[in-house]
XYZ file of C-alpha atoms in Angstrom:
450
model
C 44.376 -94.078 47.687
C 41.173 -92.365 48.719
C 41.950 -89.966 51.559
C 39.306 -89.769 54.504
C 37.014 -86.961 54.466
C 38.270 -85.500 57.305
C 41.612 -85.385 55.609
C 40.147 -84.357 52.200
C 38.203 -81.324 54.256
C 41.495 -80.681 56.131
C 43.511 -80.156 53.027
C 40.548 -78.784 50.504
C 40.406 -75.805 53.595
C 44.085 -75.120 53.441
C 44.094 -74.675 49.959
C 40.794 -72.736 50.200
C 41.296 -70.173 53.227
C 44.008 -68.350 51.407
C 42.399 -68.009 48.620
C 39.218 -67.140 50.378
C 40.722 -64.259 52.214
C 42.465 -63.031 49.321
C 38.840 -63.356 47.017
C 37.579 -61.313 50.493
C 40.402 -58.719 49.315
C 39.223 -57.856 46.319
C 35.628 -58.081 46.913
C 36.765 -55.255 49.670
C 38.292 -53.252 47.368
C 35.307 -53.137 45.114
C 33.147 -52.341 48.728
C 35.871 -49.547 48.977
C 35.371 -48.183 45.874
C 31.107 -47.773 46.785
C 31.748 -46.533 49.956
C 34.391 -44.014 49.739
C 32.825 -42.514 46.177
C 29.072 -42.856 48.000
C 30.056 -40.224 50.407
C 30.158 -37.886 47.741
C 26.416 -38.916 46.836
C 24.053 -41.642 45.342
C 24.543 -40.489 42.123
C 27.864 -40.999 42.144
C 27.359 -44.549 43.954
C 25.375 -45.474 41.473
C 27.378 -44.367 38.370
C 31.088 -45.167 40.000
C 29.256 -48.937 41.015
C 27.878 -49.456 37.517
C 31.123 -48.778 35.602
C 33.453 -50.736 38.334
C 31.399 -53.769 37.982
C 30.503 -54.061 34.147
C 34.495 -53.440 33.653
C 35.205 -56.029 36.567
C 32.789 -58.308 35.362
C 34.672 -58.781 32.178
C 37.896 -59.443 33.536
C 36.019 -62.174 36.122
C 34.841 -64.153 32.116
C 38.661 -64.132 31.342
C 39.527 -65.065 35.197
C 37.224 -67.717 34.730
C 38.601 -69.160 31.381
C 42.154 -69.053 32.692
C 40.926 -70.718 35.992
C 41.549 -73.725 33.679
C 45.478 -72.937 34.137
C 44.637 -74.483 37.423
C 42.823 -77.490 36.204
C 45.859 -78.500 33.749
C 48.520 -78.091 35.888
C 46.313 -79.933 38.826
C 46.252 -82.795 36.214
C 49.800 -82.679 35.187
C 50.881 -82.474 38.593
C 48.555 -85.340 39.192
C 50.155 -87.590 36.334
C 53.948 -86.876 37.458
C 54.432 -84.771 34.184
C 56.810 -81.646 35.507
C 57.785 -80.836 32.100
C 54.227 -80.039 31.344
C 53.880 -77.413 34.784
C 55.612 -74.687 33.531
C 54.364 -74.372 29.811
C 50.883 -74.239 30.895
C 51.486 -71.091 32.930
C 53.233 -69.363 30.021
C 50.493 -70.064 27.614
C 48.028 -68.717 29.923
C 49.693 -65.479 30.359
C 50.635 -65.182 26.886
C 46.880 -65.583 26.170
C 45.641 -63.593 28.596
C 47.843 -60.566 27.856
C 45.754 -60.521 24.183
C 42.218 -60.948 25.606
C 43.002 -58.326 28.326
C 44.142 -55.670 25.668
C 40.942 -56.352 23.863
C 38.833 -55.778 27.438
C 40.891 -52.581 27.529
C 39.405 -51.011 24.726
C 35.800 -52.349 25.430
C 35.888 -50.562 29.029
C 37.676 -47.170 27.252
C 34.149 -46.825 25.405
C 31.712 -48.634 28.179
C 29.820 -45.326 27.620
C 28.446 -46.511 24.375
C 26.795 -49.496 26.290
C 25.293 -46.933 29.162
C 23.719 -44.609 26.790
C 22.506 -47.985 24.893
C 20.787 -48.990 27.795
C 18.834 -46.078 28.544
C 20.856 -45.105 32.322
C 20.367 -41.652 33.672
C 21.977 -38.952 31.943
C 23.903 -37.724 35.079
C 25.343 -41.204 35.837
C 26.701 -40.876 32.108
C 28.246 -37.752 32.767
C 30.237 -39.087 35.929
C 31.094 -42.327 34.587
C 32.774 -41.075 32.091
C 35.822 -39.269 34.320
C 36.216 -43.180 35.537
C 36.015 -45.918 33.451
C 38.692 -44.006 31.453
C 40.910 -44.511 34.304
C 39.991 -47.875 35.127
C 40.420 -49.510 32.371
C 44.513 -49.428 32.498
C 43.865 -51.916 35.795
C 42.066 -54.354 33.008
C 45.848 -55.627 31.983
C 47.057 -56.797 35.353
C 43.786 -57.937 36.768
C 43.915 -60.671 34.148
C 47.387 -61.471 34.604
C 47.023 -61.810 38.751
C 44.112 -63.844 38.270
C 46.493 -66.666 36.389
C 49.188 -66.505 38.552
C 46.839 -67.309 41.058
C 44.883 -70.162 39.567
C 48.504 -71.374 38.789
C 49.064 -71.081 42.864
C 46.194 -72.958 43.820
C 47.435 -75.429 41.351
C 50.242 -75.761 43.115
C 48.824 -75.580 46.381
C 50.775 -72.412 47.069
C 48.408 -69.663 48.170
C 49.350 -67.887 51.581
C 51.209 -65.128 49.675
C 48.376 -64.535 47.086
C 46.419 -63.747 50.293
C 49.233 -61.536 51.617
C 49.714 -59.662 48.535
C 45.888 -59.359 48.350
C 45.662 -57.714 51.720
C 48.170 -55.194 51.531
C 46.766 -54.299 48.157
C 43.529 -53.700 49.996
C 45.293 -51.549 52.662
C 47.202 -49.022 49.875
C 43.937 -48.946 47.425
C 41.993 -47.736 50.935
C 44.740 -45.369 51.538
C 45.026 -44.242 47.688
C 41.259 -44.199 46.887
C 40.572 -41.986 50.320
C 43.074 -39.468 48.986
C 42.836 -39.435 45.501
C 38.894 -38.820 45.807
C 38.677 -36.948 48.810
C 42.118 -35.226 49.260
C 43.270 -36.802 51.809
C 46.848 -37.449 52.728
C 47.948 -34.379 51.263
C 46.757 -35.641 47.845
C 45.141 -34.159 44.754
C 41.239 -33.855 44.998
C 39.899 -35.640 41.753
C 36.762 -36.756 42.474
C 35.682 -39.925 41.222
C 38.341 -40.023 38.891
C 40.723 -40.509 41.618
C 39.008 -43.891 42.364
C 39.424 -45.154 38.808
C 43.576 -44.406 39.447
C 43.699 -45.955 42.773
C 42.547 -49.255 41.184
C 45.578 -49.053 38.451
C 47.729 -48.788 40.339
C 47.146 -51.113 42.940
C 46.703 -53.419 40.299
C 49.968 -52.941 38.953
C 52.170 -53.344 42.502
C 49.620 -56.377 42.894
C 50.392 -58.338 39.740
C 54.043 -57.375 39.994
C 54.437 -58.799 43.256
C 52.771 -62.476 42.558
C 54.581 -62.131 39.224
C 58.034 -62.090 41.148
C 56.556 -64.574 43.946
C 56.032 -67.005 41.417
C 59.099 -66.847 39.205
C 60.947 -67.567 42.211
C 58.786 -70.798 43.248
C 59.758 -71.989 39.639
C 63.314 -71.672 40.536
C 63.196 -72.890 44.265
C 61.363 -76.028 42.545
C 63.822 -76.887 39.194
C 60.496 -77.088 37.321
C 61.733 -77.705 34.016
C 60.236 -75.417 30.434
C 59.674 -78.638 29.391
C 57.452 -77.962 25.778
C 56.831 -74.199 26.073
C 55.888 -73.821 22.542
C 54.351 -70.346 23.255
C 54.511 -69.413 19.176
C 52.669 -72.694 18.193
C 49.129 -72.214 18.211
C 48.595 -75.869 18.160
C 50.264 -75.741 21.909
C 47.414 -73.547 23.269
C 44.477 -76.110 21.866
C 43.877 -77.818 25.185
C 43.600 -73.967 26.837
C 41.565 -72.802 24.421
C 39.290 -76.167 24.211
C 38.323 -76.616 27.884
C 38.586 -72.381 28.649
C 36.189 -71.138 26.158
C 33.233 -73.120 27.254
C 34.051 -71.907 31.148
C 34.416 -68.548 30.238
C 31.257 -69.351 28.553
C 29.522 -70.203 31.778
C 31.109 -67.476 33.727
C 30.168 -64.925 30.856
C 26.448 -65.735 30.826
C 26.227 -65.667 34.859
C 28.089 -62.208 34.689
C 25.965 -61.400 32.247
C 22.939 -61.895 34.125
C 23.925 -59.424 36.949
C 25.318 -56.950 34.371
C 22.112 -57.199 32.825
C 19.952 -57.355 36.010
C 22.328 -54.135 36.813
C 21.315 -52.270 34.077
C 18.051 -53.015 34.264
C 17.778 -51.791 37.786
C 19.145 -48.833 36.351
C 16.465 -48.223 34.008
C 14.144 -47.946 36.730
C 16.257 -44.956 38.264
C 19.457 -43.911 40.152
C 17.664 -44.913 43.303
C 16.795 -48.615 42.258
C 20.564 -48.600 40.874
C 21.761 -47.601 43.900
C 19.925 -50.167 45.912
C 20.763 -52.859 43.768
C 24.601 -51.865 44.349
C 24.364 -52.069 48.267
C 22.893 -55.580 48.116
C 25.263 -57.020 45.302
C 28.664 -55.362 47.716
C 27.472 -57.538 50.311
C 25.913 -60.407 48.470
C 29.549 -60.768 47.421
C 31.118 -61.555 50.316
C 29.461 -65.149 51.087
C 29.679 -65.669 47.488
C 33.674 -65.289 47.213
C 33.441 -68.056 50.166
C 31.902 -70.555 48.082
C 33.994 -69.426 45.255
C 36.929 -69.733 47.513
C 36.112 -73.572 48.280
C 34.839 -74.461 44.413
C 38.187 -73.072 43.180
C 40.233 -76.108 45.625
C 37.828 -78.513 45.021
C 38.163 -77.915 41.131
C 41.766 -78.141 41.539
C 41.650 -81.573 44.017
C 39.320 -82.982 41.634
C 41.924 -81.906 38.537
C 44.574 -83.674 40.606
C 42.925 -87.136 41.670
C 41.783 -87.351 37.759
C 45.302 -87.071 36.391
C 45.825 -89.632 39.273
C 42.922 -92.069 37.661
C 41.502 -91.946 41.592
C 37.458 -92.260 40.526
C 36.597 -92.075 44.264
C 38.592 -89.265 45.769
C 37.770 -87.167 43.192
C 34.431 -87.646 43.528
C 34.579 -86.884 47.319
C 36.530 -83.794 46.790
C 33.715 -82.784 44.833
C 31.038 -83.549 47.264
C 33.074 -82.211 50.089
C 33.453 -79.140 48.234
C 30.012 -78.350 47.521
C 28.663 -79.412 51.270
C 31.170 -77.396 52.830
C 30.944 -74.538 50.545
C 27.221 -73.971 50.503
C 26.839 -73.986 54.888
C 29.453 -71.808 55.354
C 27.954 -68.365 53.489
C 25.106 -69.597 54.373
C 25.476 -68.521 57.942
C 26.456 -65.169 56.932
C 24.020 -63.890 54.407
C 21.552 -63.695 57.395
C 23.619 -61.256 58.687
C 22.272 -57.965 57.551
C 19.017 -59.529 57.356
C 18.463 -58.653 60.658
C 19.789 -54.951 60.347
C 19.553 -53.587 56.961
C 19.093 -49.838 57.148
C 22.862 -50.692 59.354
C 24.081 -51.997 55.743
C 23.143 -48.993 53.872
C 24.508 -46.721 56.013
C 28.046 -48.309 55.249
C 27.081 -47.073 52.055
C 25.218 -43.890 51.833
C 25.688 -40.897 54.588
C 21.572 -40.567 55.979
C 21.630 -37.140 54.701
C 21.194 -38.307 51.136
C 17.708 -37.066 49.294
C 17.624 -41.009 47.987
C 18.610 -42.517 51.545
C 14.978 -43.453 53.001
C 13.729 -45.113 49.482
C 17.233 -46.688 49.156
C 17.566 -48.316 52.404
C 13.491 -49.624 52.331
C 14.299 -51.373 48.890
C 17.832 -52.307 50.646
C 16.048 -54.347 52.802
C 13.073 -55.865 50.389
C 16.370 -57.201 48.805
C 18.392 -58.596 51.387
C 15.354 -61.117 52.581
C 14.988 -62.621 48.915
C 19.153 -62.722 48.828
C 19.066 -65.030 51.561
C 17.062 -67.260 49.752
C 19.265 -67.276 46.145
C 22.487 -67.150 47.633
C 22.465 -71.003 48.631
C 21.421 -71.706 44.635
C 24.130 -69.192 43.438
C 26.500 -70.835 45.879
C 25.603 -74.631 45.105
C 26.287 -73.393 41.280
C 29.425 -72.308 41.411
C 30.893 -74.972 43.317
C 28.946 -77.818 40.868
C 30.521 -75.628 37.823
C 33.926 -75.876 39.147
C 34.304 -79.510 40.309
C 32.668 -80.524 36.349
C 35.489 -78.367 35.426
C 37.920 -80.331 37.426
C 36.578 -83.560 35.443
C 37.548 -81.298 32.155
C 33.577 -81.021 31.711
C 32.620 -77.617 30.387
C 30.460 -77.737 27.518
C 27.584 -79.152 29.201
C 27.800 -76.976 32.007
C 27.622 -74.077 29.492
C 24.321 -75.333 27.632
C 22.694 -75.892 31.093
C 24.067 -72.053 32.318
C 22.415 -70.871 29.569
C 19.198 -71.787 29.594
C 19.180 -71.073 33.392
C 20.352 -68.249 33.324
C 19.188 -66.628 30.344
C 15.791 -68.242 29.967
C 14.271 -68.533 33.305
C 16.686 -66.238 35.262
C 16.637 -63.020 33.085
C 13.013 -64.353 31.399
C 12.046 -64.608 34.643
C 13.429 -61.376 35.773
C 11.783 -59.458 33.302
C 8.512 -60.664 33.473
C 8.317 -60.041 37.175
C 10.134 -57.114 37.166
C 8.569 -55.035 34.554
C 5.778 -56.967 33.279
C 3.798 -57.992 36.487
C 5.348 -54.499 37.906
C 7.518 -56.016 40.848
C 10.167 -53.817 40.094
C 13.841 -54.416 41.486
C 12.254 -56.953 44.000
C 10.839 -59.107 40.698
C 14.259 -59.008 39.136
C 15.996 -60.369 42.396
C 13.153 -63.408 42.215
C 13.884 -63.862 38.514
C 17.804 -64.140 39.641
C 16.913 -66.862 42.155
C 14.287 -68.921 39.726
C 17.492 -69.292 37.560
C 20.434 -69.935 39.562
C 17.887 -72.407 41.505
C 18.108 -74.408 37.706
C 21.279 -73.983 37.453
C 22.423 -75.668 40.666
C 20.033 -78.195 40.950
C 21.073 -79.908 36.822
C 25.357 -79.385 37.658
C 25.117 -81.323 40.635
C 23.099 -84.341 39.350
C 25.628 -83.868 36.294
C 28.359 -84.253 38.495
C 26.716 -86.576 40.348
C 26.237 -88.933 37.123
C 29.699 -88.559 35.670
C 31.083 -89.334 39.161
C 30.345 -92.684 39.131
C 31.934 -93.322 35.744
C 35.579 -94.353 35.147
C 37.796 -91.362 33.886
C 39.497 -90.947 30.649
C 41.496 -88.313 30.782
């Protein structure tokens, strides 16, 4: 039976708060990273910034295609099938321990891609000492990031946000010393910031890891049909994951483009474009917070055949999720040399051109971050219905064709530079949104068949 909305907001927020906080986390840790290597210059920002979020980014495409861990155990959960819980979680980290080896050795030479690209020759140099280092954090970012979709699944995520936190806390603690010398550690520069993340990640993992094995237990979830050797067992994975990670590749894509093309202007335009993305982040991991239960309410009221609550989860979720960041990317609107001070100390050659572009792009941020929000949460409640394909083919043409199209033509054609690229970004997402939410709209309304 269809629960009220009040009800259905009630328990999408409990479900999403956690999870929120804990997406808060590790966008923090990432804000970390810019502001504790920044104060050794915008150089450094910028080359430090580039590395963390191209290497990131790639781990977010395989977070995104084992989201769908969620979406299957949702639906078994849904459909009363226990024995089917526990071999979906296996599978996914069985998988994801493969992909996340091969991310490993993309990010050991990500300096092939920078030197591609044209970036400055310094921000080279220094990226160098720290993607090295960052890639051994590729392994168990993966792996948290199934164990956690897995959670939400099973609408168990306070201690993914208290794991999160204190993660936060010792990467702060680790990242100040190990770049800095703080706490009576060793001095190493930005190096040391690459380190703090592997390790972090390690503890971090480790800890859910043990959190969940023990909800297994506490439950008497059965193995039910593990079949992790059959490759015929991981077909439904595979199937619905490889579109998402599809649609999560070519929006990650988009910024890692859009980042290297900012890049190509200069280490000041770089820089800039790092501020505005470390706080564009934060109202975006709230919407991603709320699409990620309404995916996995919409998962469960399909395996349930319940047409309308799953279709209010979905509408709930993307209401709710696009007025709450909405409120705070207006923020720094009002302030933004404030916001780049967080991130570069005033004395910086670069600071006065940084902060003016700083706040060029925090006024058209405002404007795509209700588009990039209204996305995300439309992408995730179509992949609660077990619809990714779609989704994919209408990702790509926004965000390839109009977004980056768009990007380029403003940016370097008609000479808008990074402020043309930003409007580019918001023609596309604006696409994006607007066809996944008629598409959910449409399918919706029809029975299920799942």
């Amino acid at each position: 039976m269809k629960p009220t909305a009040i009800a259905e907001t009630r328990t999408m927020t409990v479900i999403a708060l956690p999870l929120i906080f804990a997406y808060l986390a590790d966008v923090l840790m990432v804000l970390t990273t810019k502001m504790v290597v920044g104060r050794l210059g915008a150089v450094e920002l910028a080359a430090a910034g580039i590395s963390t979020d191209l290497a990131y980014q790639m781990c977010i495409v395989l977070m995104g295609f084992f989201s769908v861990v969620g979406v299957l155990v949702a639906g078994a959960r849904g459909a009363n099938r226990r024995e089917d819980i526990v071999p979906e979680l296996i599978r996914g980290l069985a998988l994801a321990g493969v992909l996340g080896l091969g991310v490993t050795f993309i990010v050991l030479n990500l300096g092939t891609v920078l030197r591609f690209t044209g970036q400055d020759a310094e921000v080279i140099r220094l990226s160098e000492s720290y993607y090295g280092g960052f890639a051994f954090a590729i392994l168990p970012i993966v792996w948290f990031g199934v164990l956690r979709s897995f959670a939400a699944a099973m609408m168990k995520t306070g201690f993914v946000l208290a794991i999160t936190v204190a993660a936060v806390a010792l990467n702060y603690l680790l990242m100040q010393g190990l770049v800095h010398g703080s706490f009576g550690l060793p001095r190493l520069g930005i190096a040391g910031a690459a380190l703090a993340w592997a390790i972090t990640m390690w503890l971090k993992a480790l800890c859910l890891g043990a959190y969940i094995f023990l909800l297994l237990r506490r439950q008497g979830l059965p193995l039910g049909r593990v079949a992790a050797a059959s490759p015929v067992a991981y077909a439904p994975l595979v199937r619905l994951g490889l579109p998402v990670a599809g649609i999560v590749a070519m929006e990650i894509g988009l910024f890692a483009v859009t980042a290297l093309l900012s890049g190509a202007m200069g280490a000041g335009q770089l820089a800039a474009f790092q501020i505005v993305m470390g706080w564009i982040s934060v109202p975006f991991v709230i919407s991603l917070g709320f699409s990620e239960a309404a995916m996995v309410r919409v998962a469960y009221f399909a395996g349930a055949s319940d047409q309308p609550a799953a279709r209010q989860a979905g509408h709930l979720g993307m209401a709710v999720g696009v007025a709450v960041p909405l409120l705070l990317v207006l923020i720094p609107v009002l302030a933004p040399e404030q916001l780049t001070g967080v991130f570069l100390d005033p004395a910086d050659p670069l600071y006065g051109q940084i902060a003016a572009l700083v706040a060029t792009l925090l006024l058209i941020g405002a404007v795509f971050q209700v588009f990039d929000s209204l996305q995300v949460i439309a992408s995730h409640v179509l992949r609660g219905l077990k619809d990714a394909v779609m989704p994919m083919v209408i990702a790509a043409i926004g965000y390839w064709v109009i977004g980056l199209g768009g990007a380029y033509v403003l940016g370097f054609a008609l000479g808008w530079g990074v402020a043309g690229l930003w409007w580019g970004l918001a023609m596309g997402l604006a696409f994006t949104a607007a066809l996944l939410a008629w598409r959910f709209e449409l399918l919706s309304r029809r029975q299920f068949s799942m």
